[in-house]
mmCIF file of C-alpha atoms in Angstrom:
data_model
loop_
_atom_site.group_PDB
_atom_site.id
_atom_site.type_symbol
_atom_site.label_atom_id
_atom_site.label_comp_id
_atom_site.label_asym_id
_atom_site.label_seq_id
_atom_site.Cartn_x
_atom_site.Cartn_y
_atom_site.Cartn_z
ATOM 1 C CA UNK A 1 -10.525 6.422 14.440
ATOM 2 C CA UNK A 2 -10.190 2.846 14.458
ATOM 3 C CA UNK A 3 -10.128 0.815 17.639
ATOM 4 C CA UNK A 4 -7.132 -0.555 19.210
ATOM 5 C CA UNK A 5 -6.134 -3.812 19.907
ATOM 6 C CA UNK A 6 -3.139 -4.827 21.453
ATOM 7 C CA UNK A 7 -1.920 -8.447 22.540
ATOM 8 C CA UNK A 8 0.060 -9.161 25.515
ATOM 9 C CA UNK A 9 1.015 -6.592 26.911
ATOM 10 C CA UNK A 10 3.345 -5.476 30.158
ATOM 11 C CA UNK A 11 4.194 -2.333 31.160
ATOM 12 C CA UNK A 12 7.036 -1.709 28.429
ATOM 13 C CA UNK A 13 5.638 -2.993 25.242
ATOM 14 C CA UNK A 14 2.719 -5.213 23.318
ATOM 15 C CA UNK A 15 4.023 -7.908 21.425
ATOM 16 C CA UNK A 16 1.848 -7.313 18.692
ATOM 17 C CA UNK A 17 -1.233 -4.341 18.115
ATOM 18 C CA UNK A 18 -4.311 -3.826 15.668
ATOM 19 C CA UNK A 19 -5.496 -1.486 14.523
ATOM 20 C CA UNK A 20 -8.158 -1.183 11.400
ATOM 21 C CA UNK A 21 -6.462 -3.869 8.673
ATOM 22 C CA UNK A 22 -3.194 -3.700 10.067
ATOM 23 C CA UNK A 23 -1.009 -5.610 12.731
ATOM 24 C CA UNK A 24 2.482 -4.316 14.254
ATOM 25 C CA UNK A 25 4.668 -7.180 15.527
ATOM 26 C CA UNK A 26 7.110 -6.163 18.109
ATOM 27 C CA UNK A 27 11.002 -7.143 17.687
ATOM 28 C CA UNK A 28 10.449 -10.906 18.237
ATOM 29 C CA UNK A 29 13.670 -13.339 19.042
ATOM 30 C CA UNK A 30 14.206 -16.405 19.179
ATOM 31 C CA UNK A 31 14.344 -18.693 22.412
ATOM 32 C CA UNK A 32 17.549 -20.863 22.371
ATOM 33 C CA UNK A 33 20.495 -18.184 21.842
ATOM 34 C CA UNK A 34 22.761 -21.382 21.293
ATOM 35 C CA UNK A 35 21.079 -22.941 18.133
ATOM 36 C CA UNK A 36 22.483 -22.292 14.763
ATOM 37 C CA UNK A 37 21.816 -19.146 13.016
ATOM 38 C CA UNK A 38 19.094 -21.005 10.849
ATOM 39 C CA UNK A 39 16.766 -22.867 14.080
ATOM 40 C CA UNK A 40 17.280 -18.958 15.104
ATOM 41 C CA UNK A 41 15.570 -17.457 12.680
ATOM 42 C CA UNK A 42 12.951 -19.676 12.871
ATOM 43 C CA UNK A 43 11.698 -20.047 16.426
ATOM 44 C CA UNK A 44 11.762 -15.817 15.644
ATOM 45 C CA UNK A 45 9.922 -16.451 12.294
ATOM 46 C CA UNK A 46 7.152 -18.429 14.307
ATOM 47 C CA UNK A 47 6.657 -16.126 17.036
ATOM 48 C CA UNK A 48 5.681 -13.492 14.605
ATOM 49 C CA UNK A 49 3.754 -15.961 12.753
ATOM 50 C CA UNK A 50 1.615 -16.183 16.001
ATOM 51 C CA UNK A 51 1.358 -13.195 17.256
ATOM 52 C CA UNK A 52 0.194 -11.784 13.048
ATOM 53 C CA UNK A 53 -2.377 -15.337 13.825
ATOM 54 C CA UNK A 54 -3.804 -14.183 16.972
ATOM 55 C CA UNK A 55 -4.049 -10.615 15.752
ATOM 56 C CA UNK A 56 -6.327 -11.934 12.368
ATOM 57 C CA UNK A 57 -3.770 -12.585 10.305
ATOM 58 C CA UNK A 58 -1.164 -15.110 8.905
ATOM 59 C CA UNK A 59 2.784 -15.480 7.975
ATOM 60 C CA UNK A 60 0.837 -15.061 4.469
ATOM 61 C CA UNK A 61 -0.126 -11.410 5.077
ATOM 62 C CA UNK A 62 2.673 -10.016 6.485
ATOM 63 C CA UNK A 63 4.039 -6.688 4.718
ATOM 64 C CA UNK A 64 6.807 -5.976 5.662
ATOM 65 C CA UNK A 65 9.467 -7.319 7.510
ATOM 66 C CA UNK A 66 12.651 -5.749 9.190
ATOM 67 C CA UNK A 67 15.706 -8.067 10.391
ATOM 68 C CA UNK A 68 17.891 -6.910 12.696
ATOM 69 C CA UNK A 69 21.298 -8.980 12.077
ATOM 70 C CA UNK A 70 23.919 -9.377 14.194
ATOM 71 C CA UNK A 71 26.466 -10.725 11.834
ATOM 72 C CA UNK A 72 26.103 -10.606 8.054
ATOM 73 C CA UNK A 73 28.218 -13.289 8.240
ATOM 74 C CA UNK A 74 24.975 -15.304 9.119
ATOM 75 C CA UNK A 75 22.753 -14.241 6.517
ATOM 76 C CA UNK A 76 23.104 -17.228 3.962
ATOM 77 C CA UNK A 77 21.441 -19.644 6.761
ATOM 78 C CA UNK A 78 19.271 -16.232 7.726
ATOM 79 C CA UNK A 79 17.496 -16.449 4.476
ATOM 80 C CA UNK A 80 17.357 -20.148 4.027
ATOM 81 C CA UNK A 81 15.044 -20.492 7.036
ATOM 82 C CA UNK A 82 13.683 -17.047 5.243
ATOM 83 C CA UNK A 83 12.109 -19.215 2.231
ATOM 84 C CA UNK A 84 11.644 -22.462 4.377
ATOM 85 C CA UNK A 85 9.873 -20.652 6.613
ATOM 86 C CA UNK A 86 7.462 -18.296 3.895
ATOM 87 C CA UNK A 87 5.108 -19.529 1.826
ATOM 88 C CA UNK A 88 6.284 -19.029 -1.580
ATOM 89 C CA UNK A 89 5.364 -16.330 -3.746
ATOM 90 C CA UNK A 90 3.924 -14.008 -0.879
ATOM 91 C CA UNK A 91 7.037 -13.099 0.285
ATOM 92 C CA UNK A 92 6.786 -9.161 1.922
ATOM 93 C CA UNK A 93 9.023 -6.414 1.588
ATOM 94 C CA UNK A 94 11.877 -6.503 3.727
ATOM 95 C CA UNK A 95 15.025 -5.100 5.318
ATOM 96 C CA UNK A 96 18.213 -6.479 6.863
ATOM 97 C CA UNK A 97 19.982 -4.363 8.809
ATOM 98 C CA UNK A 98 23.043 -4.765 11.103
ATOM 99 C CA UNK A 99 22.259 -4.510 14.886
ATOM 100 C CA UNK A 100 23.144 -6.587 17.901
ATOM 101 C CA UNK A 101 19.838 -7.067 18.847
ATOM 102 C CA UNK A 102 19.012 -4.927 22.906
ATOM 103 C CA UNK A 103 19.475 -8.799 23.449
ATOM 104 C CA UNK A 104 22.794 -9.260 21.983
ATOM 105 C CA UNK A 105 23.242 -12.883 22.633
ATOM 106 C CA UNK A 106 20.816 -13.750 19.732
ATOM 107 C CA UNK A 107 21.571 -13.685 16.524
ATOM 108 C CA UNK A 108 18.784 -11.698 14.755
ATOM 109 C CA UNK A 109 15.268 -9.742 16.073
ATOM 110 C CA UNK A 110 12.492 -9.442 13.363
ATOM 111 C CA UNK A 111 9.559 -6.632 13.594
ATOM 112 C CA UNK A 112 7.079 -7.351 11.112
ATOM 113 C CA UNK A 113 3.929 -5.194 9.811
ATOM 114 C CA UNK A 114 0.863 -7.821 8.559
ATOM 115 C CA UNK A 115 -2.155 -7.130 7.852
ATOM 116 C CA UNK A 116 -6.026 -8.251 9.285
ATOM 117 C CA UNK A 117 -7.525 -11.423 6.826
ATOM 118 C CA UNK A 118 -10.445 -10.573 5.498
ATOM 119 C CA UNK A 119 -13.040 -12.329 3.548
ATOM 120 C CA UNK A 120 -12.581 -12.233 -0.189
ATOM 121 C CA UNK A 121 -16.306 -13.859 -0.658
ATOM 122 C CA UNK A 122 -19.473 -12.153 0.050
ATOM 123 C CA UNK A 123 -22.975 -14.268 0.683
ATOM 124 C CA UNK A 124 -25.979 -14.007 -0.138
ATOM 125 C CA UNK A 125 -29.493 -14.667 1.951
ATOM 126 C CA UNK A 126 -30.895 -18.424 0.350
#
């Protein structure tokens, strides 16, 4: 069994949990509910990226994202922000579900699974 690392843990949840190669990031919402859907998406994704990094990955190591979207009429803005945030060529598996986030004033909530970054080169002794 792999050790479990928890990050930013409260009584209810951890913002991220890592075990083995995997990183699980809890549902992230933006800070500014009055911002556009585009800006709210960037805020939520920046939080996802931050927790992936804290746990040993980065935005390019994201394997899965589930976006809980309050109003699908905002999907074009959300997709534009997603494309601006995500590096080219590393799109994870993704699902968008119409649902009201637990904090209902927000346009979306994002849950993600990532992978820890591992060194790909091996060094040889001199």
